[in-house]
CSV table of C-alpha atoms in Angstrom, one decimal:
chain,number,residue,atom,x,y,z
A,923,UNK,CA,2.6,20.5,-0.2
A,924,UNK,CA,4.6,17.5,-0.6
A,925,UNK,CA,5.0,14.4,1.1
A,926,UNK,CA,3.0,11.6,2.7
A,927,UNK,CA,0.2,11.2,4.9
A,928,UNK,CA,-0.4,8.4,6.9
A,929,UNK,CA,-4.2,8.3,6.7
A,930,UNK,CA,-6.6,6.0,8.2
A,931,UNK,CA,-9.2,5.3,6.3
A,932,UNK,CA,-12.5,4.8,8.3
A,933,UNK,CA,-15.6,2.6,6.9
A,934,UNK,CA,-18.0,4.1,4.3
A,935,UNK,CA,-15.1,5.6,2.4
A,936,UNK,CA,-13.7,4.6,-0.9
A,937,UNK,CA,-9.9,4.8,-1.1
A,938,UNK,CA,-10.5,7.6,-4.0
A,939,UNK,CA,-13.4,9.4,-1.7
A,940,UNK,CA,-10.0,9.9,0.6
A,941,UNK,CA,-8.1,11.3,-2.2
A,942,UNK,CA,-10.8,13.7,-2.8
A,943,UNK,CA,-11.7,14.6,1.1
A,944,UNK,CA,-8.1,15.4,0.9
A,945,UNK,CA,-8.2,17.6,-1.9
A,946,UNK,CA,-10.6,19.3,-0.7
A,947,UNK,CA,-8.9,19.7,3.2
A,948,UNK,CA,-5.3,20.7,2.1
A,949,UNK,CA,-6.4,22.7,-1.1
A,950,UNK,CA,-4.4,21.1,-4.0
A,951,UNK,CA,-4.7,18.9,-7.1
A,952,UNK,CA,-2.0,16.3,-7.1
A,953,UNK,CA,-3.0,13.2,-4.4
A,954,UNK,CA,-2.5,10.1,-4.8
A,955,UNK,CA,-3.2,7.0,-2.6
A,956,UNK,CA,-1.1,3.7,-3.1
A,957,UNK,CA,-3.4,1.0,-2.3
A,958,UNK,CA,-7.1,0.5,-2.7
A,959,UNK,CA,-9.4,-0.6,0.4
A,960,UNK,CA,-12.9,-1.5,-0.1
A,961,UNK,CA,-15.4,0.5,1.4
A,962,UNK,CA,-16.3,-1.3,4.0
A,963,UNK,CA,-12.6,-2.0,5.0
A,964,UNK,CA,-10.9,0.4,7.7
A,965,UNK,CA,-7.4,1.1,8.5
A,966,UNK,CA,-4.1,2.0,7.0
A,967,UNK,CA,-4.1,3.9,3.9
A,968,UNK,CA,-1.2,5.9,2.9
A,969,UNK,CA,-1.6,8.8,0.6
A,970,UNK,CA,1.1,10.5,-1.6
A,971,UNK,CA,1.3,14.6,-2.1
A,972,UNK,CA,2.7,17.0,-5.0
A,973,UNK,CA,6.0,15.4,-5.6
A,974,UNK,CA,5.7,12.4,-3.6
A,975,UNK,CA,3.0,10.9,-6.1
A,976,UNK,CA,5.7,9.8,-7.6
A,977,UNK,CA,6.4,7.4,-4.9
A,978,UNK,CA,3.3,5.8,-5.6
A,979,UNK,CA,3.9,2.7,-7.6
A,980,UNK,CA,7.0,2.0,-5.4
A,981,UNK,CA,5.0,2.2,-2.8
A,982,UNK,CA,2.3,0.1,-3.6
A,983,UNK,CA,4.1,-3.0,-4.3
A,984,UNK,CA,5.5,-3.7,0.4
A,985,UNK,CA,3.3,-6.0,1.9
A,986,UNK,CA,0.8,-5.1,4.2
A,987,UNK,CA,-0.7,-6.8,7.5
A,988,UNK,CA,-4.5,-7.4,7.7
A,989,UNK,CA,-6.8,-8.1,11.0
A,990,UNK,CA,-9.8,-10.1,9.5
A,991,UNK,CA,-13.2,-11.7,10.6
A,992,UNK,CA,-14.6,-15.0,8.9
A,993,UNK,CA,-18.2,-15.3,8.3
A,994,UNK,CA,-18.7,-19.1,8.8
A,995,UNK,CA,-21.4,-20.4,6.8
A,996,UNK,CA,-22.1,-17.9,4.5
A,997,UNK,CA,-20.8,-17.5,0.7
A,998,UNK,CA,-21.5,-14.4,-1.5
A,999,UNK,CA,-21.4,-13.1,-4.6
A,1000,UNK,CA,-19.2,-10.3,-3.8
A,1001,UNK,CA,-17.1,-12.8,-1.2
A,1002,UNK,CA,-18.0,-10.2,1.8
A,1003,UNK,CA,-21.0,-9.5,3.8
A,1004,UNK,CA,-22.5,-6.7,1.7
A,1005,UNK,CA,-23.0,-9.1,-1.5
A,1006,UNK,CA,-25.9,-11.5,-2.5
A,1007,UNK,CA,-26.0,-14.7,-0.2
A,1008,UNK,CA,-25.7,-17.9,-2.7
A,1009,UNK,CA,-24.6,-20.3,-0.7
A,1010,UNK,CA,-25.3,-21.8,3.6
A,1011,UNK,CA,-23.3,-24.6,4.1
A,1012,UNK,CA,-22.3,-24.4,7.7
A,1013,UNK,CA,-18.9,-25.7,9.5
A,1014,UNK,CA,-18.9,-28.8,11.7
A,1015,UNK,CA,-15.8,-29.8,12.1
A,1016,UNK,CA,-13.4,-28.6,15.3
A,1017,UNK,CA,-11.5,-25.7,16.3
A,1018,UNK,CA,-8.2,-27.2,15.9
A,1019,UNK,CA,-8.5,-27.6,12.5
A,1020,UNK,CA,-9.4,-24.9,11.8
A,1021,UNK,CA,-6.5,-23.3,13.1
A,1022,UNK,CA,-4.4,-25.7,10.7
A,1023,UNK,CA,-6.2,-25.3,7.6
A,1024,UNK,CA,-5.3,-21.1,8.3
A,1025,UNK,CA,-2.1,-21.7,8.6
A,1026,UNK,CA,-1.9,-23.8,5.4
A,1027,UNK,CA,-2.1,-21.2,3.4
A,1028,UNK,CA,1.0,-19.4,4.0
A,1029,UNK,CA,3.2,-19.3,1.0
A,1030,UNK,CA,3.2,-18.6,-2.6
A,1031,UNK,CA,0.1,-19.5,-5.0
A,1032,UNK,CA,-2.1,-18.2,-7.8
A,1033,UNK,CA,-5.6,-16.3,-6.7
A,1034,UNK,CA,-7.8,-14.8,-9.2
A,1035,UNK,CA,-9.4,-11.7,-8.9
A,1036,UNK,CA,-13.1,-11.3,-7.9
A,1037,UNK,CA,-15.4,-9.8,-10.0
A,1038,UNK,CA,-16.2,-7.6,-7.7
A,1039,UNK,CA,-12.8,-5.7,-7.7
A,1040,UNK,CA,-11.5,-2.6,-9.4
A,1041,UNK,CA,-8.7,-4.5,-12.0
A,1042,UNK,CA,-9.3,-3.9,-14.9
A,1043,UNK,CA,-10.0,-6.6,-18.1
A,1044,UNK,CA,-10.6,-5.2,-22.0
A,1045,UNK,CA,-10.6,-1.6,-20.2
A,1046,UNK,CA,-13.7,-1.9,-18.1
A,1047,UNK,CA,-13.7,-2.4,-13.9
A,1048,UNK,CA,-14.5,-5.9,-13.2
A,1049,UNK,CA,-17.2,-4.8,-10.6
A,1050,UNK,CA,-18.9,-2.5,-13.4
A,1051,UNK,CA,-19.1,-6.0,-15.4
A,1052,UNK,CA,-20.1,-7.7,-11.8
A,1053,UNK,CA,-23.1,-5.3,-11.3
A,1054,UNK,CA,-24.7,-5.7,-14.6
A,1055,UNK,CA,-24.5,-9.6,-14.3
A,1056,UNK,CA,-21.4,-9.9,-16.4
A,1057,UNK,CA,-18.6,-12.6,-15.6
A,1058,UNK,CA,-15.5,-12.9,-17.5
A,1059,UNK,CA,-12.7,-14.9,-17.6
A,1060,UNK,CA,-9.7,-13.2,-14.9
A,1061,UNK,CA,-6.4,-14.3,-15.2
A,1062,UNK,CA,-4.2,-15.3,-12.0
A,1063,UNK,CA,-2.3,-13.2,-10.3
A,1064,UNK,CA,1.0,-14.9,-8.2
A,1065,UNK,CA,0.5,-13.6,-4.0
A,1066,UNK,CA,2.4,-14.9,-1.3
A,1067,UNK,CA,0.5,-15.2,2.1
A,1068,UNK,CA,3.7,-14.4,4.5
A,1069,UNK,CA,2.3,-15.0,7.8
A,1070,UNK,CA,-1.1,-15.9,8.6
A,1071,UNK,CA,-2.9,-17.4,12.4
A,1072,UNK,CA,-6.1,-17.3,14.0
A,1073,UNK,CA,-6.5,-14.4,16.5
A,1074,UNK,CA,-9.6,-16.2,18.5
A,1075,UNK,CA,-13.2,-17.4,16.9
A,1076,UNK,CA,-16.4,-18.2,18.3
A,1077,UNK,CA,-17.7,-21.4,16.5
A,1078,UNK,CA,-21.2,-20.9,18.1
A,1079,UNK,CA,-21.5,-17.9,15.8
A,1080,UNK,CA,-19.2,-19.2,13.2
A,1081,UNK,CA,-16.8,-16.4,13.4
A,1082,UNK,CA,-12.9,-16.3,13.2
A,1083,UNK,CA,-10.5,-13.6,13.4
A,1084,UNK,CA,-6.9,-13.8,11.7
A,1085,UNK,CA,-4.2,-12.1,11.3
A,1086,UNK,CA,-2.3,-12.2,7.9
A,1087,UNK,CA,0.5,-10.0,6.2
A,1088,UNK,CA,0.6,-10.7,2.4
A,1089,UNK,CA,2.0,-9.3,-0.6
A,1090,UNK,CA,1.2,-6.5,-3.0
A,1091,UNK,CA,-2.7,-7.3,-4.9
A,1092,UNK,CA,-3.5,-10.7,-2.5
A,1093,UNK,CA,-8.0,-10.3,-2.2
A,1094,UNK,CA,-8.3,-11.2,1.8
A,1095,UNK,CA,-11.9,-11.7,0.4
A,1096,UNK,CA,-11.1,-14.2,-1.9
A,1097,UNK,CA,-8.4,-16.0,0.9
A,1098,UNK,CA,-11.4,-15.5,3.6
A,1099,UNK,CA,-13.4,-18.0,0.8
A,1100,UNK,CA,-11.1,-20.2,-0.1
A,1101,UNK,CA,-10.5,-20.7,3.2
A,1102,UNK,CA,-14.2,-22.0,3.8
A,1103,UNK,CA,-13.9,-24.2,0.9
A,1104,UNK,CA,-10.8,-26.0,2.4
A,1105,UNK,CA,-12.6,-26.7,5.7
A,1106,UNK,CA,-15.5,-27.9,3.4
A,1107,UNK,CA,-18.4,-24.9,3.9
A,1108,UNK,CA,-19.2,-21.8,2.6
A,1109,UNK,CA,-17.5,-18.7,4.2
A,1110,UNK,CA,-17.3,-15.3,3.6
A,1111,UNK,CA,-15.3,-11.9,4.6
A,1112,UNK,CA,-17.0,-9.8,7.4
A,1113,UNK,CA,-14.6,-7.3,8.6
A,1114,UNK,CA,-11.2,-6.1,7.7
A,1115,UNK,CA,-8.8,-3.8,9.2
A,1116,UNK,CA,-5.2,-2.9,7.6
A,1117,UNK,CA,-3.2,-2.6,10.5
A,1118,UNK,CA,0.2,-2.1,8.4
A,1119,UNK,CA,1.2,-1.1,4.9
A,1120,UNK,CA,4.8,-1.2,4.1
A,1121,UNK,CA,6.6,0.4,7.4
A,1122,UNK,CA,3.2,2.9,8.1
A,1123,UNK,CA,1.6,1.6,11.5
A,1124,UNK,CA,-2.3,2.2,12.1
A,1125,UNK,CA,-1.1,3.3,15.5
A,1126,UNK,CA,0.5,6.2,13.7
A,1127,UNK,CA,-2.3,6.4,11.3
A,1128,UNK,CA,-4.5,9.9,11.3
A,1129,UNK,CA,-8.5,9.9,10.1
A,1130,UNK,CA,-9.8,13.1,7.6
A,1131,UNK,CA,-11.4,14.7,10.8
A,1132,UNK,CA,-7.9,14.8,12.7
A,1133,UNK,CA,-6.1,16.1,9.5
A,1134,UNK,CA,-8.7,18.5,9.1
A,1135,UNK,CA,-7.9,19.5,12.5
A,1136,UNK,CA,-4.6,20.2,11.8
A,1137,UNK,CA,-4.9,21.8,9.0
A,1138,UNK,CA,-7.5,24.5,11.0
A,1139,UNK,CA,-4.4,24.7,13.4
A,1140,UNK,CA,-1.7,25.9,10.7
A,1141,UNK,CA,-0.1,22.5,12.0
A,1142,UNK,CA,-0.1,20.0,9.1
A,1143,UNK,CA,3.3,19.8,8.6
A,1144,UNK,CA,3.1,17.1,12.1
A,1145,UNK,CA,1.1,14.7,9.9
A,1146,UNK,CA,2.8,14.7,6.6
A,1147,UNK,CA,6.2,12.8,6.5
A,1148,UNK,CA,8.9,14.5,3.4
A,1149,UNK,CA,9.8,12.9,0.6
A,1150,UNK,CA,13.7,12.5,1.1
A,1151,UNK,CA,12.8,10.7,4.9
A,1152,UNK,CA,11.1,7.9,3.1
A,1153,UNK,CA,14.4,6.2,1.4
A,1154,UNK,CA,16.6,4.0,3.3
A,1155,UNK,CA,20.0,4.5,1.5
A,1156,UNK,CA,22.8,6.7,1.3
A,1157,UNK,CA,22.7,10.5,1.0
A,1158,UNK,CA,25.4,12.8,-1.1
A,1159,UNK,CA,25.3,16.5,-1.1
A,1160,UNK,CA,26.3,18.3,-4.5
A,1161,UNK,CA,29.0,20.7,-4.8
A,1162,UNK,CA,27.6,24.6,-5.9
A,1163,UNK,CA,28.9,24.5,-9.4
A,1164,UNK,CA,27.7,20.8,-9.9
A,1165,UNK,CA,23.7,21.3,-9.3
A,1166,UNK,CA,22.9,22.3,-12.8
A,1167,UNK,CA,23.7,18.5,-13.6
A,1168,UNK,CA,21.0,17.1,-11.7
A,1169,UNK,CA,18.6,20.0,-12.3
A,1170,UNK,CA,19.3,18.9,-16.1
A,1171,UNK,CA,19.0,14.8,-14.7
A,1172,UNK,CA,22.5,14.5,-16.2
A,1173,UNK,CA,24.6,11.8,-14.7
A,1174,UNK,CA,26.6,12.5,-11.9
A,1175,UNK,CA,29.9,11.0,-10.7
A,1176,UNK,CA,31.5,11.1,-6.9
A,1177,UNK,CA,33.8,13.6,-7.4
A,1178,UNK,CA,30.8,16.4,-8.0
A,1179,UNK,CA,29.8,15.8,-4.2
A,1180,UNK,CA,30.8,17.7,-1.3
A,1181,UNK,CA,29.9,15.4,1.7
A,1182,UNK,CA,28.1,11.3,1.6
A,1183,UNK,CA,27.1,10.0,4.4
A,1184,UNK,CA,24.3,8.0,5.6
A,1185,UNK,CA,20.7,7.4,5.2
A,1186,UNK,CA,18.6,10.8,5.6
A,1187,UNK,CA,16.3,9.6,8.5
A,1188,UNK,CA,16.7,6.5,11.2
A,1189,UNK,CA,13.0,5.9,10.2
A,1190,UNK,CA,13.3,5.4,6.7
A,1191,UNK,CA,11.5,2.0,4.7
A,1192,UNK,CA,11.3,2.7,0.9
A,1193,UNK,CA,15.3,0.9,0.0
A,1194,UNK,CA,15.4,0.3,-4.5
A,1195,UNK,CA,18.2,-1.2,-4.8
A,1196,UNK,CA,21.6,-1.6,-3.1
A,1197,UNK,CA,23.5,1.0,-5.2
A,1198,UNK,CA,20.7,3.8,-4.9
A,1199,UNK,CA,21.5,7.3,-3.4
A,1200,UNK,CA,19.6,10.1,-2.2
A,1201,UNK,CA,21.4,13.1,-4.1
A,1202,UNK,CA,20.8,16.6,-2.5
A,1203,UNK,CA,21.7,19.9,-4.1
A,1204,UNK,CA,24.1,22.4,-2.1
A,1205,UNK,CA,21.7,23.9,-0.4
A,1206,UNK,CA,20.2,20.4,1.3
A,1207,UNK,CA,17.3,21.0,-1.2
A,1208,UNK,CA,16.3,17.1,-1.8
A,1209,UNK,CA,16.5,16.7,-5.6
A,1210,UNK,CA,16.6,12.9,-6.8
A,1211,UNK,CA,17.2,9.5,-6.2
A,1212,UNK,CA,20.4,8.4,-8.5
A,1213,UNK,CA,21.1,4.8,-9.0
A,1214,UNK,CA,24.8,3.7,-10.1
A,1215,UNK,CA,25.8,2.1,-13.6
A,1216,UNK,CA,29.6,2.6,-13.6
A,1217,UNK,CA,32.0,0.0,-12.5
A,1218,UNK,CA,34.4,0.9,-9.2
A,1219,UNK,CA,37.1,2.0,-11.2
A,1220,UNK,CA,36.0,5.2,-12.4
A,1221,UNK,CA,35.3,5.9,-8.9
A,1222,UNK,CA,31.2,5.3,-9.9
A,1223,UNK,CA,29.0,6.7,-12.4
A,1224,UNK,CA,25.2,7.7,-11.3
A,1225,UNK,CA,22.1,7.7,-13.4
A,1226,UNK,CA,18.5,9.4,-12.8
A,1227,UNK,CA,16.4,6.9,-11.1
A,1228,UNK,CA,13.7,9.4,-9.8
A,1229,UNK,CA,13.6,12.9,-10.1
A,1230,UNK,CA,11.5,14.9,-7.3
């Protein structure tokens, strides 16, 4: 089977306990998920099938929207609630500024990576390091906090709930702590929920029982969305005795196609570049994503982007 499965990831789960649940539900090899959640995180995870793996590093990089709870007061060694507590220090300032100081951090900035996180330094997992008592030196990465507010809080608990969308390997941990240390306490992550990745909603999001479900039904085919309905560009249709070019990934030029028109499904999100286009064979078999080098005047010259 390919395609992609919007899957929602419930607590207790690793993003790669997912990939294999899947495995074992839909009966094949090749899965692939495009962007970790931590365990104890819930929500929006989408996962890539046979062909569509190759989708994965594309799809990967779009931002995603997070709904998350700040422990007030509390500071860890793994910047959540699950980790060692090694620090108290309790909030008493107001609710107002709080508010500002979570809105401050919108924009772009440099955030290094827990040690507690799967990236990787000298080929070992920082949180294999992190669990034998190991700290390195992490270099920082560059994230840009798009939108971020305060849902509600109750400061009697020392809770607060955001809302943040952010780009591709931003730590909400790490934010949620950073966050404490601006208002002058300690503070740590306590929930978090991905309520968007890219243009997949939660509210369209399936959990392993559900696909399960479906799969027991013969009816999988409602959950899984196909490769050529993820790309927002153009679409061109090969002539019969021009398909052996794009089986070969030869380049292609306009005159080899028999219809262009426009993009594949009013749905699509997944847009590469402005002179990308979904190439089909004759028979409206889905075969590649070409991307154009030649100038105007030759009427276009297209390259091999991504073969499926």
């Amino acid at each position: 089977m390919d395609g992609l499965i919007n899957v929602y990831k419930e607590k207790g789960y690793t993003s790669f306990d997912v990939v294999a649940k899947l495995r074992g539900i839909l009966h094949q090899k090749k899965i692939g998920h495009t962007g970790t959640l931590d365990p104890d995180a819930e929500g929006v995870l989408p996962v890539c099938l046979g062909k569509a793996t190759k989708l994965c590093e594309m799809l990967t990089d779009k931002d995603k929207v997070y709904e998350a709870v700040i422990k007030l007061g509390a500071r860890t060694d793994t910047q959540d609630m699950s980790g060692t507590v090694l620090g108290t220090k309790g909030y008493t300032g107001d609710a107002e500024t709080i508010a500002e100081t979570v809105r401050s951090f919108v924009g772009s900035m440099e955030q290094v990576p827990p040690m507690y996180s799967a990236v990787k330094v000298h080929g070992k997992k920082l949180y294999e390091l992190a669990r034998k008592g190991i700290t390195v030196d992490r270099q920082p990465r560059n994230i840009t906090v798009y939108s971020m507010d305060v849902k509600n809080m109750n400061l009697d608990e020392g809770y607060v709930r955001i809302e943040t969308c952010v780009s591709k390997g931003t730590y909400i941990r790490t934010l949620c702590e950073d966050i404490g240390k601006a208002l002058g306490c300690d503070a740590c992550m306590a929930k978090l929920k991905r309520t968007r990745s890219g243009t997949f909603e939660i509210a369209d999001s399936i959990t392993l029982d559900g696909i399960a479900q479906l799969a027991k039904e013969n009816r999988l085919s409602e959950a899984v969305t196909g490769i050529d309905k993820v790309f927002s560009m153009p679409a061109a249709v090969l002539k019969q005795d021009a398909d052996r070019y794009m089986r070969n990934g030869n380049e292609i030029y306009p005159s080899m196609f028999k219809m262009m028109g426009g993009s594949p499904d009013k749905k699509a999100f997944l847009n590469t570049g402005s002179d990308d286009i979904c190439v089909y064979y004759s028979d409206m078999t889905f075969g590649a994503v070409y991307r154009k080098i030649g100038g105007d005047g030759d009427g276009g010259r297209y390259k091999v982007f991504k073969m499926f």
